[in-house]
PDB file of C-alpha atoms in Angstrom:
ATOM      1  CA  UNK A   8      -7.752-175.416  86.513  1.00 54.00           C
ATOM      2  CA  UNK A   9      -4.673-174.301  84.544  1.00 53.00           C
ATOM      3  CA  UNK A  10      -5.924-170.989  82.324  1.00 53.00           C
ATOM      4  CA  UNK A  11      -5.527-171.678  78.675  1.00 53.00           C
ATOM      5  CA  UNK A  12      -2.960-169.128  77.193  1.00 57.00           C
ATOM      6  CA  UNK A  13      -4.279-166.613  74.627  1.00 64.00           C
ATOM      7  CA  UNK A  14      -2.294-167.063  71.221  1.00 70.00           C
ATOM      8  CA  UNK A  15       0.410-164.996  70.137  1.00 80.00           C
ATOM      9  CA  UNK A  16      -0.597-162.681  67.061  1.00 86.00           C
ATOM     10  CA  UNK A  17       1.769-161.522  64.553  1.00 89.00           C
ATOM     11  CA  UNK A  18      -0.318-158.296  63.640  1.00 94.00           C
ATOM     12  CA  UNK A  19      -1.736-155.668  66.284  1.00 96.00           C
ATOM     13  CA  UNK A  20      -3.566-153.326  64.164  1.00 98.00           C
ATOM     14  CA  UNK A  21      -5.246-154.571  60.630  1.00 98.00           C
ATOM     15  CA  UNK A  22      -7.787-153.974  58.151  1.00 98.00           C
ATOM     16  CA  UNK A  23     -10.288-156.560  57.167  1.00 98.00           C
ATOM     17  CA  UNK A  24     -11.897-155.971  53.845  1.00 98.00           C
ATOM     18  CA  UNK A  25     -14.812-158.002  52.659  1.00 97.00           C
ATOM     19  CA  UNK A  26     -16.841-157.772  49.651  1.00 94.00           C
ATOM     20  CA  UNK A  27     -21.001-156.816  49.967  1.00 93.00           C
ATOM     21  CA  UNK A  28     -21.478-160.293  48.405  1.00 92.00           C
ATOM     22  CA  UNK A  29     -20.057-161.943  51.330  1.00 92.00           C
ATOM     23  CA  UNK A  30     -22.766-160.273  53.320  1.00 93.00           C
ATOM     24  CA  UNK A  31     -25.592-161.966  50.848  1.00 92.00           C
ATOM     25  CA  UNK A  32     -25.389-165.548  52.360  1.00 87.00           C
ATOM     26  CA  UNK A  33     -27.534-167.574  49.685  1.00 87.00           C
ATOM     27  CA  UNK A  34     -29.853-164.939  48.782  1.00 87.00           C
ATOM     28  CA  UNK A  35     -28.986-163.099  45.701  1.00 84.00           C
ATOM     29  CA  UNK A  36     -29.286-159.461  46.788  1.00 90.00           C
ATOM     30  CA  UNK A  37     -28.934-157.647  50.185  1.00 93.00           C
ATOM     31  CA  UNK A  38     -27.896-158.393  53.731  1.00 94.00           C
ATOM     32  CA  UNK A  39     -28.652-161.812  54.835  1.00 94.00           C
ATOM     33  CA  UNK A  40     -28.637-161.081  58.828  1.00 95.00           C
ATOM     34  CA  UNK A  41     -27.295-164.721  59.777  1.00 95.00           C
ATOM     35  CA  UNK A  42     -24.395-163.977  57.725  1.00 95.00           C
ATOM     36  CA  UNK A  43     -23.510-160.596  58.839  1.00 96.00           C
ATOM     37  CA  UNK A  44     -23.618-162.094  62.286  1.00 97.00           C
ATOM     38  CA  UNK A  45     -21.609-164.925  61.683  1.00 96.00           C
ATOM     39  CA  UNK A  46     -18.899-162.249  60.414  1.00 96.00           C
ATOM     40  CA  UNK A  47     -19.329-160.490  63.357  1.00 97.00           C
ATOM     41  CA  UNK A  48     -18.539-163.050  65.448  1.00 97.00           C
ATOM     42  CA  UNK A  49     -15.389-163.909  63.705  1.00 96.00           C
ATOM     43  CA  UNK A  50     -14.276-160.326  63.933  1.00 97.00           C
ATOM     44  CA  UNK A  51     -15.365-160.112  67.696  1.00 97.00           C
ATOM     45  CA  UNK A  52     -13.017-163.406  68.040  1.00 95.00           C
ATOM     46  CA  UNK A  53     -10.021-161.284  66.708  1.00 96.00           C
ATOM     47  CA  UNK A  54     -10.942-158.211  68.919  1.00 97.00           C
ATOM     48  CA  UNK A  55     -10.616-160.317  71.962  1.00 95.00           C
ATOM     49  CA  UNK A  56      -7.012-161.082  71.146  1.00 94.00           C
ATOM     50  CA  UNK A  57      -6.178-157.639  71.406  1.00 95.00           C
ATOM     51  CA  UNK A  58      -6.095-156.825  67.927  1.00 97.00           C
ATOM     52  CA  UNK A  59      -7.293-153.186  66.944  1.00 98.00           C
ATOM     53  CA  UNK A  60      -9.445-153.718  63.645  1.00 98.00           C
ATOM     54  CA  UNK A  61     -10.936-151.238  61.195  1.00 98.00           C
ATOM     55  CA  UNK A  62     -13.048-152.667  58.035  1.00 98.00           C
ATOM     56  CA  UNK A  63     -13.850-151.795  54.457  1.00 98.00           C
ATOM     57  CA  UNK A  64     -17.161-153.498  53.302  1.00 98.00           C
ATOM     58  CA  UNK A  65     -17.921-152.958  49.368  1.00 96.00           C
ATOM     59  CA  UNK A  66     -21.677-152.475  48.338  1.00 94.00           C
ATOM     60  CA  UNK A  67     -21.947-154.839  45.283  1.00 92.00           C
ATOM     61  CA  UNK A  68     -24.380-156.869  47.108  1.00 93.00           C
ATOM     62  CA  UNK A  69     -26.927-153.692  46.708  1.00 94.00           C
ATOM     63  CA  UNK A  70     -25.272-151.498  43.759  1.00 90.00           C
ATOM     64  CA  UNK A  71     -22.154-152.005  41.815  1.00 81.00           C
ATOM     65  CA  UNK A  72     -21.457-148.561  39.918  1.00 78.00           C
ATOM     66  CA  UNK A  73     -19.340-150.246  37.102  1.00 79.00           C
ATOM     67  CA  UNK A  74     -22.471-152.273  36.641  1.00 82.00           C
ATOM     68  CA  UNK A  75     -24.683-149.191  36.620  1.00 80.00           C
ATOM     69  CA  UNK A  76     -22.711-147.443  34.105  1.00 80.00           C
ATOM     70  CA  UNK A  77     -22.472-150.236  32.074  1.00 82.00           C
ATOM     71  CA  UNK A  78     -26.196-150.132  31.667  1.00 87.00           C
ATOM     72  CA  UNK A  79     -26.114-146.338  30.378  1.00 88.00           C
ATOM     73  CA  UNK A  80     -25.895-144.564  33.958  1.00 91.00           C
ATOM     74  CA  UNK A  81     -23.634-141.687  34.164  1.00 94.00           C
ATOM     75  CA  UNK A  82     -20.428-143.154  35.594  1.00 93.00           C
ATOM     76  CA  UNK A  83     -19.824-140.712  38.462  1.00 94.00           C
ATOM     77  CA  UNK A  84     -23.676-140.850  39.579  1.00 94.00           C
ATOM     78  CA  UNK A  85     -23.471-144.793  39.469  1.00 93.00           C
ATOM     79  CA  UNK A  86     -20.312-144.932  41.411  1.00 94.00           C
ATOM     80  CA  UNK A  87     -21.976-142.393  44.055  1.00 96.00           C
ATOM     81  CA  UNK A  88     -24.891-144.690  44.576  1.00 95.00           C
ATOM     82  CA  UNK A  89     -22.188-147.543  44.828  1.00 95.00           C
ATOM     83  CA  UNK A  90     -20.545-145.622  47.785  1.00 96.00           C
ATOM     84  CA  UNK A  91     -24.201-145.136  49.651  1.00 96.00           C
ATOM     85  CA  UNK A  92     -24.615-148.914  49.203  1.00 96.00           C
ATOM     86  CA  UNK A  93     -21.386-149.234  51.401  1.00 97.00           C
ATOM     87  CA  UNK A  94     -22.652-147.110  54.122  1.00 98.00           C
ATOM     88  CA  UNK A  95     -25.852-149.063  54.363  1.00 97.00           C
ATOM     89  CA  UNK A  96     -23.785-152.451  54.787  1.00 97.00           C
ATOM     90  CA  UNK A  97     -21.303-150.658  57.318  1.00 98.00           C
ATOM     91  CA  UNK A  98     -24.535-149.598  59.352  1.00 98.00           C
ATOM     92  CA  UNK A  99     -25.794-153.404  59.481  1.00 97.00           C
ATOM     93  CA  UNK A 100     -22.401-154.688  60.218  1.00 98.00           C
ATOM     94  CA  UNK A 101     -22.106-152.056  63.279  1.00 98.00           C
ATOM     95  CA  UNK A 102     -25.342-153.193  64.352  1.00 98.00           C
ATOM     96  CA  UNK A 103     -24.481-156.765  64.776  1.00 98.00           C
ATOM     97  CA  UNK A 104     -21.288-155.949  66.312  1.00 98.00           C
ATOM     98  CA  UNK A 105     -22.721-153.695  68.847  1.00 98.00           C
ATOM     99  CA  UNK A 106     -25.326-156.667  69.529  1.00 98.00           C
ATOM    100  CA  UNK A 107     -22.038-158.781  70.781  1.00 98.00           C
ATOM    101  CA  UNK A 108     -21.078-155.630  72.794  1.00 98.00           C
ATOM    102  CA  UNK A 109     -18.232-154.250  70.950  1.00 98.00           C
ATOM    103  CA  UNK A 110     -18.019-150.518  70.387  1.00 98.00           C
ATOM    104  CA  UNK A 111     -18.006-149.672  66.616  1.00 98.00           C
ATOM    105  CA  UNK A 112     -18.002-146.352  64.704  1.00 98.00           C
ATOM    106  CA  UNK A 113     -18.913-146.138  61.332  1.00 98.00           C
ATOM    107  CA  UNK A 114     -16.874-143.572  59.442  1.00 98.00           C
ATOM    108  CA  UNK A 115     -18.090-142.004  56.020  1.00 98.00           C
ATOM    109  CA  UNK A 116     -15.872-140.348  53.411  1.00 98.00           C
ATOM    110  CA  UNK A 117     -19.282-138.777  52.542  1.00 97.00           C
ATOM    111  CA  UNK A 118     -20.705-136.345  55.273  1.00 96.00           C
ATOM    112  CA  UNK A 119     -23.958-137.591  56.564  1.00 96.00           C
ATOM    113  CA  UNK A 120     -23.829-136.553  60.368  1.00 95.00           C
ATOM    114  CA  UNK A 121     -27.211-137.885  61.308  1.00 96.00           C
ATOM    115  CA  UNK A 122     -25.902-141.513  60.192  1.00 96.00           C
ATOM    116  CA  UNK A 123     -22.365-141.603  60.738  1.00 97.00           C
ATOM    117  CA  UNK A 124     -19.141-139.922  61.550  1.00 98.00           C
ATOM    118  CA  UNK A 125     -17.378-137.983  59.048  1.00 98.00           C
ATOM    119  CA  UNK A 126     -13.539-139.447  58.322  1.00 98.00           C
ATOM    120  CA  UNK A 127     -11.156-137.424  60.059  1.00 97.00           C
ATOM    121  CA  UNK A 128      -7.930-139.365  59.982  1.00 98.00           C
ATOM    122  CA  UNK A 129      -6.715-138.531  63.908  1.00 98.00           C
ATOM    123  CA  UNK A 130     -10.312-138.972  65.190  1.00 98.00           C
ATOM    124  CA  UNK A 131     -10.172-142.623  63.477  1.00 98.00           C
ATOM    125  CA  UNK A 132      -6.795-143.643  64.932  1.00 98.00           C
ATOM    126  CA  UNK A 133      -7.962-142.501  68.445  1.00 98.00           C
ATOM    127  CA  UNK A 134     -10.880-144.736  68.189  1.00 98.00           C
ATOM    128  CA  UNK A 135      -8.431-147.629  67.322  1.00 98.00           C
ATOM    129  CA  UNK A 136      -6.368-146.755  70.357  1.00 98.00           C
ATOM    130  CA  UNK A 137      -9.493-147.006  72.407  1.00 98.00           C
ATOM    131  CA  UNK A 138     -10.134-150.693  70.990  1.00 97.00           C
ATOM    132  CA  UNK A 139     -13.118-149.533  69.135  1.00 98.00           C
ATOM    133  CA  UNK A 140     -13.587-150.992  65.874  1.00 98.00           C
ATOM    134  CA  UNK A 141     -13.882-148.479  62.910  1.00 98.00           C
ATOM    135  CA  UNK A 142     -15.723-149.400  59.582  1.00 98.00           C
ATOM    136  CA  UNK A 143     -14.740-146.926  56.949  1.00 98.00           C
ATOM    137  CA  UNK A 144     -17.662-146.267  54.397  1.00 98.00           C
ATOM    138  CA  UNK A 145     -18.404-144.712  50.947  1.00 98.00           C
ATOM    139  CA  UNK A 146     -14.937-145.583  49.748  1.00 97.00           C
ATOM    140  CA  UNK A 147     -12.483-142.552  49.169  1.00 97.00           C
ATOM    141  CA  UNK A 148     -15.319-140.444  48.683  1.00 97.00           C
ATOM    142  CA  UNK A 149     -14.628-140.067  44.971  1.00 96.00           C
ATOM    143  CA  UNK A 150     -15.615-141.726  41.985  1.00 96.00           C
ATOM    144  CA  UNK A 151     -13.686-143.899  39.690  1.00 94.00           C
ATOM    145  CA  UNK A 152     -11.755-145.616  42.468  1.00 94.00           C
ATOM    146  CA  UNK A 153     -12.980-149.204  43.876  1.00 94.00           C
ATOM    147  CA  UNK A 154     -13.210-150.071  47.646  1.00 96.00           C
ATOM    148  CA  UNK A 155     -10.555-152.221  47.324  1.00 96.00           C
ATOM    149  CA  UNK A 156      -8.503-149.011  46.749  1.00 97.00           C
ATOM    150  CA  UNK A 157     -10.330-147.325  49.826  1.00 97.00           C
ATOM    151  CA  UNK A 158      -9.476-150.330  51.791  1.00 98.00           C
ATOM    152  CA  UNK A 159      -5.530-149.946  51.177  1.00 98.00           C
ATOM    153  CA  UNK A 160      -5.738-145.914  51.604  1.00 98.00           C
ATOM    154  CA  UNK A 161      -7.342-146.240  54.935  1.00 98.00           C
ATOM    155  CA  UNK A 162      -4.920-149.508  56.020  1.00 98.00           C
ATOM    156  CA  UNK A 163      -2.049-146.948  55.040  1.00 98.00           C
ATOM    157  CA  UNK A 164      -3.708-143.725  56.883  1.00 98.00           C
ATOM    158  CA  UNK A 165      -4.337-146.112  60.015  1.00 98.00           C
ATOM    159  CA  UNK A 166      -0.663-147.332  60.347  1.00 98.00           C
ATOM    160  CA  UNK A 167      -2.238-150.889  59.834  1.00 98.00           C
ATOM    161  CA  UNK A 168       0.214-153.857  59.770  1.00 97.00           C
ATOM    162  CA  UNK A 169      -1.434-155.838  56.969  1.00 97.00           C
ATOM    163  CA  UNK A 170      -4.830-155.930  55.118  1.00 98.00           C
ATOM    164  CA  UNK A 171      -6.765-159.501  55.641  1.00 97.00           C
ATOM    165  CA  UNK A 172      -8.885-159.617  52.344  1.00 96.00           C
ATOM    166  CA  UNK A 173     -11.517-162.247  53.113  1.00 93.00           C
ATOM    167  CA  UNK A 174     -12.879-164.134  50.112  1.00 90.00           C
ATOM    168  CA  UNK A 175     -14.922-167.524  49.002  1.00 86.00           C
ATOM    169  CA  UNK A 176     -11.696-169.260  48.331  1.00 89.00           C
ATOM    170  CA  UNK A 177      -8.720-169.718  50.853  1.00 91.00           C
ATOM    171  CA  UNK A 178      -6.061-167.915  49.062  1.00 93.00           C
ATOM    172  CA  UNK A 179      -4.896-166.434  45.831  1.00 94.00           C
ATOM    173  CA  UNK A 180      -5.001-169.230  42.876  1.00 94.00           C
ATOM    174  CA  UNK A 181      -3.412-169.284  39.322  1.00 90.00           C
ATOM    175  CA  UNK A 182      -6.921-169.636  38.056  1.00 88.00           C
ATOM    176  CA  UNK A 183     -10.399-170.001  39.439  1.00 87.00           C
ATOM    177  CA  UNK A 184     -10.390-173.027  41.916  1.00 88.00           C
ATOM    178  CA  UNK A 185     -13.802-173.437  41.621  1.00 84.00           C
ATOM    179  CA  UNK A 186     -13.833-173.711  37.602  1.00 88.00           C
ATOM    180  CA  UNK A 187     -10.531-175.571  37.341  1.00 89.00           C
ATOM    181  CA  UNK A 188      -9.563-178.590  39.263  1.00 88.00           C
ATOM    182  CA  UNK A 189      -5.932-178.098  38.744  1.00 92.00           C
ATOM    183  CA  UNK A 190      -5.735-174.755  39.975  1.00 91.00           C
ATOM    184  CA  UNK A 191      -2.582-174.046  41.986  1.00 93.00           C
ATOM    185  CA  UNK A 192      -2.821-172.155  45.234  1.00 94.00           C
ATOM    186  CA  UNK A 193       0.197-169.832  46.121  1.00 95.00           C
ATOM    187  CA  UNK A 194       1.484-169.602  49.633  1.00 94.00           C
ATOM    188  CA  UNK A 195       3.502-166.367  48.900  1.00 95.00           C
ATOM    189  CA  UNK A 196       3.179-164.072  45.921  1.00 96.00           C
ATOM    190  CA  UNK A 197       4.975-160.501  44.891  1.00 96.00           C
ATOM    191  CA  UNK A 198       2.860-157.538  44.356  1.00 96.00           C
ATOM    192  CA  UNK A 199       4.370-157.379  40.648  1.00 96.00           C
ATOM    193  CA  UNK A 200       3.498-160.844  40.089  1.00 95.00           C
ATOM    194  CA  UNK A 201      -0.257-160.412  41.132  1.00 94.00           C
ATOM    195  CA  UNK A 202      -0.106-157.216  38.678  1.00 95.00           C
ATOM    196  CA  UNK A 203       1.929-159.101  35.844  1.00 94.00           C
ATOM    197  CA  UNK A 204      -0.541-162.269  35.949  1.00 93.00           C
ATOM    198  CA  UNK A 205      -3.598-160.470  36.747  1.00 91.00           C
ATOM    199  CA  UNK A 206      -4.445-162.511  39.570  1.00 92.00           C
ATOM    200  CA  UNK A 207      -7.501-160.866  40.762  1.00 86.00           C
ATOM    201  CA  UNK A 208      -6.562-160.290  44.427  1.00 91.00           C
ATOM    202  CA  UNK A 209      -7.308-156.629  44.138  1.00 94.00           C
ATOM    203  CA  UNK A 210      -7.738-153.894  41.558  1.00 93.00           C
ATOM    204  CA  UNK A 211      -4.413-152.627  40.038  1.00 95.00           C
ATOM    205  CA  UNK A 212      -4.207-149.400  42.193  1.00 95.00           C
ATOM    206  CA  UNK A 213      -4.731-151.051  45.172  1.00 96.00           C
ATOM    207  CA  UNK A 214      -2.012-153.432  44.392  1.00 97.00           C
ATOM    208  CA  UNK A 215       0.608-150.963  43.570  1.00 96.00           C
ATOM    209  CA  UNK A 216      -0.541-148.846  46.293  1.00 97.00           C
ATOM    210  CA  UNK A 217       0.102-151.671  48.669  1.00 97.00           C
ATOM    211  CA  UNK A 218       3.265-152.297  47.098  1.00 97.00           C
ATOM    212  CA  UNK A 219       4.524-148.692  47.297  1.00 97.00           C
ATOM    213  CA  UNK A 220       4.058-148.791  51.196  1.00 97.00           C
ATOM    214  CA  UNK A 221       5.128-152.188  51.558  1.00 97.00           C
ATOM    215  CA  UNK A 222       1.632-153.260  53.288  1.00 98.00           C
ATOM    216  CA  UNK A 223       1.199-157.139  53.014  1.00 97.00           C
ATOM    217  CA  UNK A 224      -2.077-158.436  52.049  1.00 97.00           C
ATOM    218  CA  UNK A 225      -3.483-161.712  53.359  1.00 96.00           C
ATOM    219  CA  UNK A 226      -6.089-163.392  51.354  1.00 95.00           C
ATOM    220  CA  UNK A 227      -8.012-166.364  53.159  1.00 94.00           C
ATOM    221  CA  UNK A 228     -11.510-167.741  53.296  1.00 92.00           C
ATOM    222  CA  UNK A 229     -14.127-165.962  55.274  1.00 90.00           C
ATOM    223  CA  UNK A 230     -16.283-169.093  54.944  1.00 88.00           C
ATOM    224  CA  UNK A 231     -13.787-170.841  57.165  1.00 85.00           C
ATOM    225  CA  UNK A 232     -15.297-170.417  60.552  1.00 87.00           C
ATOM    226  CA  UNK A 233     -12.508-169.113  63.223  1.00 90.00           C
ATOM    227  CA  UNK A 234     -10.188-168.572  59.945  1.00 90.00           C
ATOM    228  CA  UNK A 235      -9.429-164.842  60.600  1.00 93.00           C
ATOM    229  CA  UNK A 236      -8.402-165.451  64.225  1.00 93.00           C
ATOM    230  CA  UNK A 237      -6.433-168.588  62.970  1.00 92.00           C
ATOM    231  CA  UNK A 238      -4.420-166.835  60.551  1.00 91.00           C
ATOM    232  CA  UNK A 239      -3.576-164.232  63.151  1.00 90.00           C
ATOM    233  CA  UNK A 240      -2.510-166.958  65.409  1.00 84.00           C
ATOM    234  CA  UNK A 241      -0.142-168.226  62.318  1.00 81.00           C
ATOM    235  CA  UNK A 242      -2.379-171.234  61.591  1.00 87.00           C
ATOM    236  CA  UNK A 243      -4.735-171.876  58.799  1.00 89.00           C
ATOM    237  CA  UNK A 244      -4.378-171.670  55.035  1.00 92.00           C
ATOM    238  CA  UNK A 245      -4.045-168.408  53.277  1.00 94.00           C
ATOM    239  CA  UNK A 246      -1.580-166.520  50.731  1.00 95.00           C
ATOM    240  CA  UNK A 247       0.472-163.730  51.692  1.00 96.00           C
ATOM    241  CA  UNK A 248       1.078-160.821  48.945  1.00 97.00           C
ATOM    242  CA  UNK A 249       4.054-159.163  49.881  1.00 95.00           C
ATOM    243  CA  UNK A 250       7.372-157.579  48.256  1.00 93.00           C
TER     244      UNK A 250
END
């Protein structure tokens, strides 16, 4: 029997950014284990191509700092609570990845040695070189910064070749495709256009940081089975944000 050749991949080291809400499944709150397991299988399928992967997961399924601040909570405290929520999500994803036999490290910007590693850039790079999956938690460790900004920062520090932003839709649209049937999907869009038209790919700080370091952002649907692997092989539907 002739062996089937693995597809050629465009990127060798990438960062996958997903929202905390992506882990909820059909629940209104928290972690939905079957959904976390499905995403873990997607990550494994890409890891098997030899791609080095790091991840940033939001915390909105547990606590969102801005929402807490809007309800009268002091903003810095609310943001720290949101950072701790991302650690919980990272540990949940780590458990599912390791159940699939993948060596995984949760690395927190806020030191908590009994739970996970502190963020040390050179150590994290070494983990990636050893084909371990790194999940960066607790944002940047600072209030007033989103996990989008944390993802772009870590992707630059790790010398990633692209950020993959997994969402509920298959790319960037000029308006919400779930509300407007005539919404147009972009195949490619520039950083500046994202900022000028407020297209909602990531927050402005993250887009600007990606632009200043010429780091492409690929927006795709995390709900599409095999989508993450397919896009790395040049297939599927997605939007590329670049210069």
